[in-house]
Short mmCIF file of C-alpha atoms in Angstrom, two decimals:
data_model
loop_
_atom_site.label_atom_id
_atom_site.label_comp_id
_atom_site.label_asym_id
_atom_site.label_seq_id
_atom_site.Cartn_x
_atom_site.Cartn_y
_atom_site.Cartn_z
CA MET A 9 0.00 0.00 0.00
CA ALA A 10 2.97 2.29 -0.57
CA LEU A 11 1.07 4.03 -3.35
CA LYS A 12 -1.71 4.96 -0.96
CA HIS A 13 0.73 6.49 1.51
CA LEU A 14 2.29 8.57 -1.28
CA PHE A 15 -1.12 9.64 -2.54
CA ILE A 16 -2.26 10.60 0.96
CA THR A 17 0.80 12.83 1.27
CA ILE A 18 -0.01 14.53 -2.03
CA SER A 19 -3.68 14.86 -1.10
CA ALA A 20 -2.80 16.35 2.28
CA ALA A 21 -0.72 18.99 0.54
CA LEU A 22 -3.59 19.78 -1.81
CA VAL A 23 -6.05 19.99 1.08
CA ALA A 24 -3.70 22.27 3.01
CA ASN A 25 -3.34 24.51 -0.02
CA ALA A 26 -7.11 24.56 -0.55
CA ALA A 27 -7.66 25.40 3.12
CA ALA A 28 -5.62 28.56 2.70
CA VAL A 29 -8.13 29.82 0.14
CA SER A 30 -11.12 27.83 1.38
CA LYS A 31 -14.52 28.90 0.01
CA ARG A 32 -13.28 32.17 -1.46
CA ALA A 33 -15.11 32.04 -4.78
CA THR A 34 -18.86 32.62 -5.07
CA CYS A 35 -20.44 31.23 -8.22
CA SER A 36 -23.10 33.04 -10.22
CA THR A 37 -25.46 30.23 -9.20
CA GLY A 38 -24.91 31.11 -5.53
CA GLN A 39 -22.62 28.30 -4.38
CA THR A 40 -19.34 29.09 -2.65
CA VAL A 41 -16.30 27.05 -3.63
CA SER A 42 -12.58 26.98 -2.97
CA ASN A 43 -11.69 27.74 -6.61
CA ALA A 44 -13.65 29.71 -9.21
CA ALA A 45 -12.80 27.06 -11.83
CA CYS A 46 -15.20 24.74 -10.02
CA CYS A 47 -18.25 26.94 -10.68
CA ALA A 48 -18.61 25.64 -14.24
CA TRP A 49 -19.46 22.21 -12.89
CA PHE A 50 -22.62 23.12 -10.98
CA PRO A 51 -24.79 23.47 -14.12
CA VAL A 52 -23.33 20.15 -15.33
CA LEU A 53 -24.21 18.56 -12.00
CA GLU A 54 -27.81 19.75 -12.14
CA ASP A 55 -28.20 18.58 -15.72
CA ILE A 56 -26.84 15.07 -15.29
CA GLN A 57 -28.64 14.51 -12.00
CA GLN A 58 -31.98 15.29 -13.62
CA ASN A 59 -31.43 13.99 -17.12
CA MET A 60 -28.97 11.09 -16.78
CA PHE A 61 -29.41 9.85 -13.22
CA ALA A 62 -33.21 10.30 -13.08
CA GLY A 63 -33.24 12.80 -10.24
CA GLY A 64 -30.15 11.50 -8.46
CA GLN A 65 -30.68 7.74 -8.48
CA CYS A 66 -28.17 4.91 -8.21
CA ASN A 67 -29.47 3.56 -11.53
CA ALA A 68 -28.03 1.68 -14.51
CA GLU A 69 -26.58 4.90 -15.93
CA ALA A 70 -24.83 5.48 -12.60
CA HIS A 71 -23.39 1.95 -12.62
CA GLU A 72 -22.12 2.31 -16.18
CA SER A 73 -20.68 5.78 -15.50
CA LEU A 74 -18.58 4.27 -12.72
CA ARG A 75 -17.46 1.43 -15.00
CA LEU A 76 -16.42 3.99 -17.62
CA VAL A 77 -14.08 5.73 -15.14
CA PHE A 78 -12.20 2.51 -14.46
CA HIS A 79 -11.99 1.39 -18.08
CA ASP A 80 -10.69 4.79 -19.21
CA GLY A 81 -8.21 5.18 -16.35
CA ILE A 82 -6.68 1.68 -16.22
CA ALA A 83 -5.70 1.87 -19.91
CA ILE A 84 -2.11 2.91 -19.29
CA SER A 85 1.09 0.84 -19.34
CA PRO A 86 4.48 2.21 -18.25
CA ALA A 87 5.91 -1.19 -19.24
CA MET A 88 4.88 -0.58 -22.85
CA GLU A 89 6.31 2.94 -22.74
CA ALA A 90 9.62 1.53 -21.47
CA ARG A 91 9.71 -0.71 -24.55
CA GLY A 92 9.23 2.30 -26.81
CA GLU A 93 5.54 1.59 -27.49
CA PHE A 94 2.59 3.87 -26.83
CA GLY A 95 1.11 2.67 -23.56
CA GLY A 96 -2.05 4.76 -23.38
CA GLY A 97 -2.71 7.94 -21.43
CA GLY A 98 -4.73 6.63 -18.50
CA ALA A 99 -7.55 8.93 -17.35
CA ASP A 100 -7.43 11.10 -20.45
CA GLY A 101 -10.90 10.59 -21.94
CA SER A 102 -9.65 8.45 -24.82
CA ILE A 103 -12.53 6.01 -24.42
CA MET A 104 -14.91 8.86 -25.33
CA LEU A 105 -12.70 10.76 -27.77
CA PHE A 106 -11.86 7.58 -29.71
CA ASP A 107 -14.98 5.67 -28.82
CA THR A 108 -15.41 3.90 -32.14
CA ILE A 109 -12.03 2.25 -31.52
CA GLU A 110 -11.98 1.64 -27.77
CA THR A 111 -15.59 0.58 -27.18
CA ALA A 112 -14.97 -2.17 -29.72
CA PHE A 113 -12.29 -3.69 -27.46
CA HIS A 114 -13.68 -6.86 -25.88
CA PRO A 115 -13.56 -5.74 -22.21
CA ASN A 116 -15.30 -2.47 -23.17
CA ILE A 117 -18.27 -4.08 -24.90
CA GLY A 118 -21.44 -2.29 -23.83
CA LEU A 119 -19.73 0.95 -22.85
CA ASP A 120 -20.69 2.52 -26.17
CA GLU A 121 -24.16 3.01 -24.64
CA ILE A 122 -23.03 5.17 -21.71
CA VAL A 123 -20.53 7.02 -23.93
CA ASN A 124 -23.37 7.91 -26.27
CA ILE A 125 -25.48 9.05 -23.30
CA GLN A 126 -22.67 11.20 -21.87
CA LYS A 127 -21.39 12.83 -25.07
CA PRO A 128 -24.28 15.30 -25.49
CA PHE A 129 -23.67 16.63 -21.95
CA VAL A 130 -20.00 17.22 -22.78
CA GLN A 131 -20.94 19.06 -25.95
CA LYS A 132 -23.75 21.05 -24.33
CA HIS A 133 -21.61 22.34 -21.47
CA GLY A 134 -18.31 22.57 -23.36
CA VAL A 135 -16.37 20.72 -20.67
CA ASN A 136 -13.24 18.60 -20.97
CA PRO A 137 -14.27 14.98 -21.70
CA ALA A 138 -11.30 13.69 -19.69
CA ASP A 139 -12.74 15.57 -16.69
CA PHE A 140 -16.38 14.77 -17.43
CA ILE A 141 -15.91 10.99 -17.21
CA PRO A 142 -14.62 11.04 -13.59
CA PHE A 143 -17.04 13.83 -12.70
CA ALA A 144 -20.01 11.77 -13.84
CA GLY A 145 -18.53 8.75 -12.07
CA ALA A 146 -18.09 10.60 -8.79
CA VAL A 147 -21.64 11.98 -8.95
CA ALA A 148 -22.94 8.51 -9.83
CA VAL A 149 -21.32 6.94 -6.77
CA SER A 150 -22.58 9.76 -4.53
CA ASN A 151 -26.12 8.79 -5.55
CA CYS A 152 -25.70 5.38 -3.93
CA PRO A 153 -26.44 5.27 -0.17
CA GLY A 154 -23.43 4.22 1.85
CA ALA A 155 -20.88 5.67 -0.56
CA PRO A 156 -17.89 7.69 0.65
CA GLU A 157 -17.47 11.42 0.09
CA MET A 158 -16.24 11.43 -3.49
CA GLN A 159 -13.34 13.51 -4.80
CA PHE A 160 -13.16 15.27 -8.16
CA PHE A 161 -10.25 17.08 -9.78
CA THR A 162 -10.42 19.12 -12.98
CA GLY A 163 -7.81 20.19 -15.52
CA ARG A 164 -6.76 16.90 -17.11
CA LYS A 165 -4.85 16.80 -20.37
CA ILE A 166 -6.90 15.00 -23.02
CA ALA A 167 -5.99 12.05 -25.22
CA THR A 168 -4.42 12.54 -28.61
CA GLN A 169 -4.81 8.92 -29.66
CA ALA A 170 -6.70 5.81 -28.66
CA ALA A 171 -5.33 3.59 -25.92
CA PRO A 172 -3.97 0.22 -27.06
CA ASP A 173 -6.14 -2.85 -26.75
CA GLY A 174 -5.41 -5.38 -24.02
CA LEU A 175 -4.99 -3.02 -21.05
CA VAL A 176 -8.37 -3.54 -19.37
CA PRO A 177 -8.63 -6.76 -17.31
CA GLU A 178 -11.30 -9.27 -18.33
CA PRO A 179 -13.53 -11.47 -16.12
CA PHE A 180 -11.90 -14.64 -17.47
CA HIS A 181 -8.33 -13.51 -16.74
CA THR A 182 -6.40 -15.32 -14.03
CA VAL A 183 -5.61 -13.66 -10.72
CA ASP A 184 -1.94 -13.49 -11.77
CA GLN A 185 -2.89 -11.68 -14.98
CA ILE A 186 -5.11 -9.18 -13.17
CA LEU A 187 -2.57 -8.42 -10.45
CA ALA A 188 0.17 -7.95 -13.04
CA ARG A 189 -2.01 -5.58 -15.06
CA THR A 190 -3.03 -3.38 -12.13
CA ASN A 191 0.54 -3.26 -10.88
CA ASP A 192 1.77 -2.15 -14.31
CA ALA A 193 -0.99 0.45 -14.68
CA GLY A 194 -0.40 2.31 -11.42
CA GLY A 195 1.85 0.33 -9.13
CA PHE A 196 -1.22 -1.05 -7.37
CA ASP A 197 -0.62 -4.02 -5.10
CA GLU A 198 -2.92 -6.99 -4.47
CA LEU A 199 -4.82 -5.23 -1.68
CA GLU A 200 -5.47 -2.14 -3.79
CA THR A 201 -6.72 -4.40 -6.57
CA VAL A 202 -9.38 -5.68 -4.17
CA TRP A 203 -10.32 -2.07 -3.41
CA MET A 204 -10.98 -1.51 -7.12
CA LEU A 205 -13.47 -4.35 -7.09
CA SER A 206 -15.53 -2.55 -4.45
CA ALA A 207 -17.09 -0.87 -7.49
CA HIS A 208 -18.95 -4.14 -8.04
CA SER A 209 -21.01 -3.38 -4.93
CA ILE A 210 -23.06 -1.08 -7.19
CA ALA A 211 -22.74 -2.90 -10.49
CA ALA A 212 -24.60 -5.21 -12.84
CA SER A 213 -23.74 -7.31 -15.85
CA ASN A 214 -23.58 -5.69 -19.26
CA ASP A 215 -22.71 -8.20 -21.99
CA VAL A 216 -20.67 -10.49 -19.71
CA ASP A 217 -23.15 -13.15 -20.74
CA PRO A 218 -24.92 -12.18 -23.99
CA THR A 219 -28.01 -14.12 -22.94
CA VAL A 220 -28.78 -11.89 -19.93
CA GLN A 221 -28.65 -8.18 -19.10
CA GLY A 222 -28.82 -6.22 -15.88
CA LEU A 223 -28.07 -9.01 -13.41
CA PRO A 224 -26.53 -7.41 -10.31
CA PHE A 225 -23.33 -8.65 -8.67
CA ASP A 226 -24.90 -8.66 -5.21
CA SER A 227 -28.30 -8.53 -3.55
CA THR A 228 -28.11 -4.78 -2.70
CA PRO A 229 -26.89 -3.17 -5.97
CA GLU A 230 -28.42 0.20 -5.10
CA GLN A 231 -26.32 0.37 -1.90
CA PHE A 232 -22.57 0.88 -1.57
CA ASP A 233 -21.96 -1.74 1.10
CA GLY A 234 -20.19 -4.99 1.98
CA GLN A 235 -22.92 -7.28 0.65
CA PHE A 236 -20.97 -7.92 -2.56
CA PHE A 237 -18.04 -9.30 -0.56
CA LEU A 238 -20.37 -11.60 1.38
CA ASP A 239 -22.39 -12.85 -1.59
CA THR A 240 -19.23 -13.62 -3.57
CA GLN A 241 -17.88 -15.73 -0.72
CA LEU A 242 -20.92 -18.03 -0.80
CA ARG A 243 -20.29 -21.32 -2.53
CA GLY A 244 -20.58 -21.13 -6.31
CA VAL A 245 -19.74 -23.39 -9.25
CA LEU A 246 -17.32 -22.44 -12.01
CA PHE A 247 -18.61 -22.81 -15.55
CA PRO A 248 -16.32 -24.50 -18.11
CA GLY A 249 -15.05 -21.06 -19.22
CA SER A 250 -16.18 -20.92 -22.84
CA GLY A 251 -19.11 -19.78 -24.91
CA GLY A 252 -21.75 -17.56 -23.35
CA ASN A 253 -20.57 -18.34 -19.82
CA GLN A 254 -16.93 -17.31 -20.33
CA GLY A 255 -15.80 -15.38 -17.27
CA GLU A 256 -18.95 -16.25 -15.33
CA VAL A 257 -19.61 -18.35 -12.21
CA GLU A 258 -22.91 -19.82 -11.10
CA SER A 259 -23.97 -17.54 -8.25
CA ALA A 260 -25.39 -18.84 -5.01
CA ILE A 261 -28.19 -16.24 -5.14
CA ALA A 262 -31.00 -16.34 -7.69
CA GLY A 263 -30.98 -13.30 -9.96
CA GLU A 264 -27.31 -12.48 -9.36
CA ILE A 265 -24.34 -12.96 -11.65
CA ARG A 266 -20.83 -13.64 -10.40
CA LEU A 267 -17.69 -12.92 -12.38
CA GLN A 268 -15.03 -15.60 -12.49
CA SER A 269 -12.38 -13.01 -11.62
CA ASP A 270 -14.29 -11.92 -8.49
CA HIS A 271 -14.81 -15.54 -7.48
CA LEU A 272 -11.12 -16.36 -7.78
CA ILE A 273 -9.76 -13.17 -6.19
CA ALA A 274 -12.08 -13.76 -3.23
CA ARG A 275 -10.39 -17.15 -2.75
CA ASP A 276 -6.75 -16.42 -3.60
CA SER A 277 -4.35 -16.52 -0.63
CA ARG A 278 -2.93 -13.09 -1.59
CA THR A 279 -6.30 -11.33 -1.57
CA ALA A 280 -8.80 -13.43 0.42
CA CYS A 281 -8.28 -11.76 3.79
CA GLU A 282 -8.56 -8.27 2.33
CA TRP A 283 -11.70 -9.37 0.51
CA GLN A 284 -13.20 -10.71 3.74
CA SER A 285 -12.27 -7.50 5.61
CA PHE A 286 -14.92 -5.58 3.64
CA VAL A 287 -17.82 -7.86 4.58
CA ASN A 288 -18.71 -5.93 7.74
CA ASN A 289 -16.44 -2.88 7.87
CA GLN A 290 -18.28 -0.03 6.11
CA THR A 291 -15.77 2.64 7.19
CA LYS A 292 -12.82 0.74 5.73
CA LEU A 293 -14.78 0.06 2.56
CA GLN A 294 -15.55 3.76 2.13
CA ASP A 295 -12.02 4.97 2.92
CA ASP A 296 -10.29 2.53 0.60
CA PHE A 297 -12.71 3.06 -2.27
CA GLN A 298 -12.43 6.84 -2.01
CA PHE A 299 -8.67 6.49 -2.43
CA ILE A 300 -8.71 3.96 -5.27
CA PHE A 301 -11.35 5.85 -7.28
CA THR A 302 -9.27 9.04 -7.19
CA ALA A 303 -6.09 7.12 -7.99
CA ILE A 304 -7.66 5.49 -11.08
CA ALA A 305 -9.34 8.75 -12.12
CA THR A 306 -5.99 10.59 -12.18
CA LEU A 307 -3.70 7.95 -13.69
CA GLY A 308 -1.39 9.52 -16.26
CA GLN A 309 -2.13 13.04 -15.02
CA ASP A 310 0.03 15.57 -13.16
CA MET A 311 -1.70 16.11 -9.80
CA ASP A 312 0.03 19.48 -9.41
CA ALA A 313 -1.78 20.69 -12.54
CA LEU A 314 -5.25 19.70 -11.31
CA VAL A 315 -7.77 21.76 -9.34
CA ASP A 316 -9.64 20.12 -6.47
CA CYS A 317 -13.37 20.62 -7.10
CA SER A 318 -14.60 17.97 -4.68
CA ASP A 319 -16.92 20.51 -3.09
CA VAL A 320 -19.15 20.28 -6.18
CA ILE A 321 -19.90 16.57 -5.61
CA PRO A 322 -23.04 15.93 -3.52
CA ALA A 323 -22.70 14.32 -0.12
CA PRO A 324 -24.00 10.72 -0.23
CA GLN A 325 -26.89 9.47 1.84
CA PRO A 326 -25.96 7.06 4.65
CA GLN A 327 -26.36 3.35 4.12
CA ASN A 328 -29.96 2.44 4.93
CA PHE A 329 -30.01 -1.36 4.72
CA GLY A 330 -28.20 -1.77 8.03
CA ALA A 331 -25.45 -4.30 8.69
CA THR A 332 -24.46 -6.86 6.07
CA ARG A 333 -26.59 -9.99 6.45
CA PHE A 334 -26.82 -13.39 4.84
CA PRO A 335 -29.54 -13.61 2.19
CA PRO A 336 -32.61 -15.69 3.19
CA GLY A 337 -31.74 -19.33 3.75
CA LYS A 338 -27.98 -18.74 3.94
CA THR A 339 -25.70 -18.96 6.98
CA ASN A 340 -22.02 -19.23 7.83
CA ALA A 341 -22.24 -22.88 6.78
CA ASP A 342 -22.62 -21.69 3.17
CA ILE A 343 -19.38 -19.68 3.19
CA GLU A 344 -16.41 -21.00 1.27
CA GLN A 345 -13.80 -19.85 3.78
CA ALA A 346 -10.63 -18.63 2.09
CA CYS A 347 -8.89 -16.33 4.59
CA ALA A 348 -6.65 -18.53 6.71
CA ALA A 349 -5.79 -15.81 9.23
CA THR A 350 -9.25 -14.67 10.35
CA PRO A 351 -12.55 -16.54 10.75
CA PHE A 352 -15.47 -15.32 8.68
CA PRO A 353 -17.61 -12.93 10.75
CA THR A 354 -20.80 -14.26 12.29
CA LEU A 355 -23.73 -12.44 10.70
CA ALA A 356 -27.49 -12.48 10.93
CA THR A 357 -29.67 -13.88 8.14
CA VAL A 358 -32.44 -11.93 6.42
CA PRO A 359 -35.69 -13.63 7.52
CA GLY A 360 -38.13 -15.16 5.09
CA LEU A 361 -37.92 -17.29 1.97
CA ALA A 362 -35.27 -16.86 -0.69
CA THR A 363 -36.33 -14.67 -3.61
CA SER A 364 -34.65 -13.66 -6.85
CA VAL A 365 -32.74 -10.37 -6.88
CA ALA A 366 -34.45 -7.87 -9.17
CA ARG A 367 -32.82 -7.22 -12.51
CA ILE A 368 -31.58 -3.67 -13.16
CA PRO A 369 -32.97 -2.14 -16.37
CA PRO A 370 -30.01 -1.35 -18.66
CA PRO A 371 -29.38 2.15 -20.08
CA PRO A 372 -31.44 3.13 -23.13
CA GLY A 373 -30.16 1.44 -26.25
CA ALA A 374 -28.53 -1.46 -24.38
#
């Protein structure tokens, strides 16, 4: 977690600098912010909340906006640059600027829908697409109860060419492949890779299996909580790994879908204990996701050149489902224990009969 310590040091310096000029600019719309450059984002916020996120909901457009942040940002490879090849620009908006190329990459299938939804907002407000993608992602997460206070920085340099194919991890990749990719992209270690997957707490399938759409990854997809880490630890059966089920695991909960990569990372000796740590520790989940989101959303950028506009992002609502609980009919006996160092926490079970998790309607055009 050396990267986190470095990033915290940088962030502390930025916060200290912002504190010196805290809330000194008053926008024409009445809000007071730490930097006048942030005022331009309030009209964007109002527009996307009403017209993309249906009044501020944690909906399919919110889930896909978060996915877009990670797929744009992770597409950077210092290893390729060291070999004299173009290794992508990271969080530079290339997935929107060169969408006909990048959304055709296999791991990005389905993202053309949210790119097409977002583009008119970029054009209407005349904002930087490299900034808009993480802005929309931060707002999207803030719409989900239980989320952390989200950060947003503006002033990114934009892409001049498409990122290379092969830089976004796939659900059927091995744990070794995924850890190697995230380490190359930003020096992320195995624990920080688990933090990235916290995004699946508010996610649903989009073309993982072409026969189904909108299947959530856990039983509380509208909540940013530890339920995803519990549900994934329930016993499941790997599919053969080909055809329509490539990268998919049979979930233990009706109506859910489980990615092979999530299933394996939850059970790998390098990551299992960190995975389990998020089951019933909401504060840790929030803190670590806040960090990893900002880290991904600024990959390839010079932090000294960015302006902190986090005060534009709405404060999330608190988690309202209460503590993580086993779905109906499930108990600790159904857990496939993988962390050797710490027993799985003892949790209550939701009363009643097991029911299927509701499917999430995909974005228009999906």
